[in-house]
Every structure is written in C-alpha cells, then in structure tokens.
Short mmCIF file of C-alpha atoms in Angstrom, two decimals:
data_model
loop_
_atom_site.label_atom_id
_atom_site.label_comp_id
_atom_site.label_asym_id
_atom_site.label_seq_id
_atom_site.Cartn_x
_atom_site.Cartn_y
_atom_site.Cartn_z
CA ASP A 1 -7.68 93.97 27.99
CA THR A 2 -4.64 93.85 30.25
CA GLY A 3 -1.97 94.50 27.61
CA VAL A 4 -0.30 97.69 26.43
CA SER A 5 -2.59 99.70 24.20
CA GLN A 6 -1.69 102.44 21.75
CA ASP A 7 -3.88 104.92 19.99
CA PRO A 8 -4.27 105.57 17.15
CA ARG A 9 -3.09 102.47 15.30
CA HIS A 10 -2.54 104.41 12.10
CA LYS A 11 -2.02 108.09 11.41
CA ILE A 12 -1.56 109.85 8.09
CA THR A 13 -0.61 113.47 8.34
CA LYS A 14 0.65 116.22 6.11
CA ARG A 15 4.18 117.47 6.49
CA GLY A 16 4.34 120.31 8.99
CA GLN A 17 1.38 119.16 11.08
CA ASN A 18 1.61 118.14 14.72
CA VAL A 19 0.62 114.67 15.85
CA THR A 20 0.12 113.12 19.28
CA PHE A 21 0.12 109.44 20.16
CA ARG A 22 -1.11 107.85 23.35
CA CYS A 23 0.10 104.77 25.20
CA ASP A 24 -1.63 103.03 28.08
CA PRO A 25 0.77 100.63 29.79
CA ILE A 26 -0.06 97.53 31.78
CA SER A 27 -1.58 98.98 34.91
CA GLU A 28 0.95 97.89 37.54
CA HIS A 29 4.00 98.65 35.35
CA ASN A 30 6.14 101.53 36.54
CA ARG A 31 8.42 101.81 33.52
CA LEU A 32 7.29 102.98 30.10
CA TYR A 33 9.36 103.16 26.92
CA TRP A 34 8.93 104.72 23.52
CA TYR A 35 10.66 103.26 20.48
CA ARG A 36 10.62 104.00 16.77
CA GLN A 37 10.99 101.32 14.13
CA THR A 38 11.48 101.60 10.39
CA LEU A 39 11.44 98.81 7.83
CA GLY A 40 14.31 96.39 8.20
CA GLN A 41 15.54 97.90 11.45
CA GLY A 42 15.15 96.92 15.06
CA PRO A 43 13.27 99.22 17.44
CA GLU A 44 15.30 102.36 18.20
CA PHE A 45 15.04 103.77 21.69
CA LEU A 46 13.52 107.25 21.99
CA THR A 47 12.80 107.84 25.67
CA TYR A 48 11.63 106.18 28.85
CA PHE A 49 9.86 106.96 32.10
CA GLN A 50 10.05 105.56 35.58
CA ASN A 51 6.64 106.43 36.99
CA GLU A 52 6.17 110.09 35.96
CA ALA A 53 9.89 110.91 35.69
CA GLN A 54 11.45 110.98 32.24
CA LEU A 55 14.83 109.35 32.90
CA GLU A 56 16.50 109.34 29.53
CA LYS A 57 16.07 110.72 26.03
CA SER A 58 17.87 109.45 22.98
CA ARG A 59 19.81 111.80 20.73
CA LEU A 60 17.31 110.62 18.10
CA LEU A 61 14.69 112.65 19.94
CA SER A 62 14.99 116.08 18.37
CA ASP A 63 13.41 119.15 19.92
CA ARG A 64 10.34 118.52 17.77
CA PHE A 65 9.57 115.46 19.89
CA SER A 66 8.19 115.63 23.40
CA ALA A 67 6.87 112.94 25.68
CA GLU A 68 4.98 113.09 28.93
CA ARG A 69 3.68 110.68 31.48
CA PRO A 70 1.53 112.68 33.87
CA LYS A 71 0.74 110.87 37.12
CA GLY A 72 2.82 107.92 36.02
CA SER A 73 0.01 106.27 34.12
CA PHE A 74 -0.58 106.77 30.38
CA SER A 75 1.97 108.54 28.21
CA THR A 76 1.80 110.78 25.17
CA LEU A 77 4.35 111.34 22.45
CA GLU A 78 3.97 114.51 20.42
CA ILE A 79 5.77 115.30 17.19
CA GLN A 80 5.64 118.90 16.08
CA ARG A 81 6.14 120.09 12.51
CA THR A 82 6.28 116.55 11.16
CA GLU A 83 8.75 115.67 8.41
CA GLN A 84 8.67 112.80 5.94
CA GLY A 85 11.57 111.23 7.81
CA ASP A 86 9.30 110.85 10.84
CA SER A 87 7.32 108.17 9.00
CA ALA A 88 7.77 105.02 11.07
CA MET A 89 6.11 102.69 13.52
CA TYR A 90 6.09 104.18 17.02
CA LEU A 91 6.10 101.47 19.65
CA CYS A 92 5.35 101.79 23.34
CA ALA A 93 6.39 99.19 25.89
CA SER A 94 6.07 98.81 29.64
CA SER A 95 7.75 96.76 32.32
CA LEU A 96 7.93 96.35 36.08
CA VAL A 97 11.23 97.17 37.73
CA PRO A 98 13.30 96.48 39.71
CA ILE A 99 12.76 92.85 38.88
CA MET A 100 15.76 91.27 37.22
CA ASN A 101 15.24 89.91 33.75
CA THR A 102 11.81 91.43 33.59
CA GLU A 103 10.58 91.57 30.04
CA ALA A 104 9.05 94.60 28.38
CA PHE A 105 5.61 94.16 26.84
CA PHE A 106 4.89 96.04 23.65
CA GLY A 107 1.75 97.63 22.31
CA GLN A 108 0.75 97.09 18.71
CA GLY A 109 2.26 100.40 17.71
CA THR A 110 1.13 103.53 15.90
CA ARG A 111 2.08 103.61 12.25
CA LEU A 112 2.76 107.19 11.17
CA THR A 113 2.86 108.22 7.53
CA VAL A 114 3.85 111.78 6.73
CA VAL A 115 2.86 112.85 3.22
CA ARG B 1 30.57 100.16 17.02
CA LYS B 2 26.85 99.51 17.47
CA GLU B 3 25.68 98.52 20.93
CA VAL B 4 24.03 95.30 19.78
CA GLU B 5 25.04 93.61 16.53
CA GLN B 6 23.33 90.79 14.71
CA ASP B 7 23.68 89.19 11.30
CA PRO B 8 20.57 90.45 9.46
CA GLY B 9 20.25 87.30 7.36
CA PRO B 10 17.98 86.24 5.82
CA PHE B 11 18.47 82.67 6.92
CA ASN B 12 16.50 80.37 4.62
CA VAL B 13 16.31 76.87 6.08
CA PRO B 14 14.23 73.77 5.36
CA GLU B 15 11.71 72.47 7.87
CA GLY B 16 13.37 70.33 10.49
CA ALA B 17 16.73 72.07 10.25
CA THR B 18 18.70 73.43 13.17
CA VAL B 19 19.63 77.08 12.93
CA ALA B 20 21.72 79.30 15.18
CA PHE B 21 21.76 83.07 15.55
CA ASN B 22 24.51 85.07 17.19
CA CYS B 23 24.58 88.49 18.73
CA THR B 24 27.35 90.60 20.24
CA TYR B 25 26.97 93.54 22.59
CA SER B 26 29.42 96.31 23.36
CA ASN B 27 28.58 97.38 26.92
CA SER B 28 30.21 95.08 29.48
CA ALA B 29 27.89 96.49 32.16
CA SER B 30 24.86 94.95 30.45
CA GLN B 31 22.69 93.21 32.99
CA SER B 32 19.81 91.47 31.26
CA PHE B 33 19.54 89.74 27.95
CA PHE B 34 16.60 88.62 25.88
CA TRP B 35 15.55 87.24 22.55
CA TYR B 36 12.39 88.74 21.12
CA ARG B 37 10.48 87.53 18.10
CA GLN B 38 8.77 89.90 15.68
CA ASP B 39 6.36 88.80 12.98
CA CYS B 40 5.84 90.97 9.92
CA ARG B 41 4.02 94.23 10.81
CA LYS B 42 3.50 93.09 14.41
CA GLU B 43 4.98 94.18 17.71
CA PRO B 44 8.00 92.39 19.22
CA LYS B 45 7.17 89.65 21.73
CA LEU B 46 9.47 87.99 24.23
CA LEU B 47 10.75 84.62 23.07
CA MET B 48 13.00 83.97 26.04
CA SER B 49 15.23 85.58 28.59
CA VAL B 50 18.90 84.60 28.49
CA TYR B 51 20.53 83.53 31.73
CA SER B 52 24.21 83.19 32.53
CA SER B 53 23.88 79.44 32.91
CA GLY B 54 22.11 79.12 29.57
CA ASN B 55 18.52 78.09 29.27
CA GLU B 56 16.27 75.96 27.14
CA ASP B 57 12.60 76.18 26.27
CA GLY B 58 11.43 73.31 24.11
CA ARG B 59 13.18 73.60 20.75
CA PHE B 60 14.89 76.86 21.70
CA THR B 61 18.20 77.19 23.55
CA ALA B 62 19.82 80.47 24.54
CA GLN B 63 23.40 80.91 25.69
CA LEU B 64 25.24 83.86 27.18
CA ASN B 65 29.01 84.33 27.20
CA ARG B 66 29.76 87.39 29.30
CA ALA B 67 33.52 87.20 28.74
CA SER B 68 33.07 87.43 24.97
CA GLN B 69 29.93 89.61 25.23
CA TYR B 70 28.10 87.20 23.02
CA ILE B 71 24.57 85.77 23.03
CA SER B 72 23.25 82.94 20.92
CA LEU B 73 19.91 81.38 20.05
CA LEU B 74 19.59 77.85 18.72
CA ILE B 75 16.38 76.61 17.14
CA ARG B 76 16.07 72.86 16.63
CA ASP B 77 13.60 71.08 14.34
CA SER B 78 12.54 74.32 12.64
CA LYS B 79 8.83 74.75 11.89
CA LEU B 80 7.21 76.90 9.23
CA SER B 81 5.74 78.94 12.08
CA ASP B 82 9.25 79.87 13.25
CA SER B 83 9.57 82.22 10.25
CA ALA B 84 10.01 85.67 11.77
CA THR B 85 12.63 88.24 12.73
CA TYR B 86 14.57 87.46 15.89
CA LEU B 87 15.74 90.45 17.88
CA CYS B 88 18.64 90.32 20.32
CA VAL B 89 17.98 92.66 23.26
CA VAL B 90 20.28 93.92 26.00
CA ASN B 91 19.49 95.96 29.11
CA VAL B 92 21.99 98.21 30.90
CA ALA B 93 19.90 99.33 33.89
CA GLY B 94 17.85 101.53 31.64
CA PRO B 95 16.24 101.16 28.27
CA LEU B 96 16.29 97.91 26.38
CA VAL B 97 18.66 98.13 23.42
CA PHE B 98 17.67 96.13 20.35
CA GLY B 99 19.74 94.71 17.56
CA LYS B 100 18.49 95.12 14.01
CA GLY B 101 17.17 91.59 14.00
CA THR B 102 17.88 88.40 12.08
CA ARG B 103 15.31 87.29 9.57
CA LEU B 104 14.48 83.59 9.43
CA SER B 105 12.47 81.90 6.70
CA VAL B 106 11.65 78.23 7.18
CA ILE B 107 10.80 76.60 3.88
CA ALA B 108 8.62 73.53 3.34
#
C-alpha cells in the first residue's frame, strides 16, 4: 500500500486518559500534516513537519497535544488528559515540497471518541 | 474574517444541472489553490488544482481571480455520484488551509 496510513482507525477512551495516534506518510514525502475535523466543519490545521522539523503549530494545539516525527518518517500525535471536546476525526496528510501546486494526500483518519 | 470562506449549502440540484461553488480567501500571499472532495465519513481527496489561467477537467471547471481573492468550481451535467462536500483549499507556503466545505446533493 503506497498511500498514507493511520493507526488506529477508531479509538474510544475515557476522559482523562492519554491517547497516541500514528501516521505513516507516503514514503518519499517530506511534509506531513495533522488536522482535526468535526462534523460539519472542514479540516482544521493542527501542526506540520518538514522532514523531522516541526515548523508550525496551530493555536488549537493546546499543551495537552504533542506531535513528533522522529527521523522524518512516521509521525505520532499524543493527546494527554483527554477531554470530551477532543472527540473528532484526526487526519494526517503528506506531500512533497517544494513542488508548486503539489497536492496533499490524506490518510483515512483516526476517529477519537472520548466518553 | 476566516481565512477561507465558503457557502456551506446544502445545494440540492437535479441530475444534469449545472452548479457553481464560490470561495474567498483572505491572505493575498496565498500561492496554491485546490478543490478537494470529501464523501461522508471519508478522507478528503483532491478533485483538482486551480491555476491562474483557469482549468478544466471533464465536467469540472475551476477559476481563480487573484485580484478579488476568489476561487470558483463549476460542475456541469451533475451526476448522482457528484453528491459530496467540496472543500476549497488554499496554501500560503505552509499548511493547507481548508474552508468548511459546501455540501452538494444531486437528486434523481
């Protein structure tokens, strides 16, 4: 499979627990993005990496959220002390830059439900 | 003002109709523009890139007006399979910024 893969696809957790999601981008892609999407909204940017460097974090990303991309390959997104408001679809995407008008390819997402 | 604004719809159109979606963006330094399509409970997928000269792909035509900071998508001869949410996407040398999406329902 040469697409972006995310694991797990679904996660149900109790409020206050920590969760970690993994994203494996397309192998030659140097840029990796994390987005969050709730019902009826477009994907909201959380953070992105160029190789292993985290270049930008959204103000949406509170200090409970942390993301890493060791060695510039796969990435993890951890949410500590989950809250019900964290329930959403977490989408990962990758792209190859600098190529103008290069599209980002999305994984199928991890659906998080905090109960 | 939101970075990328779209009419959320829904647009309910009969098969065979022509429908147009509009999108405005706030950052004049935006460099790349796209339309993505998202089916219910699926990930977004690229429909088409939007070039300054405008571009067409079969029944789909995208236009960009940099002066007005406006992007459009025209769908001709709508099919039932076109029912989806259409996301306007803008890139400013960093992350892609998405609009909230416009929902289209094509009705038999």
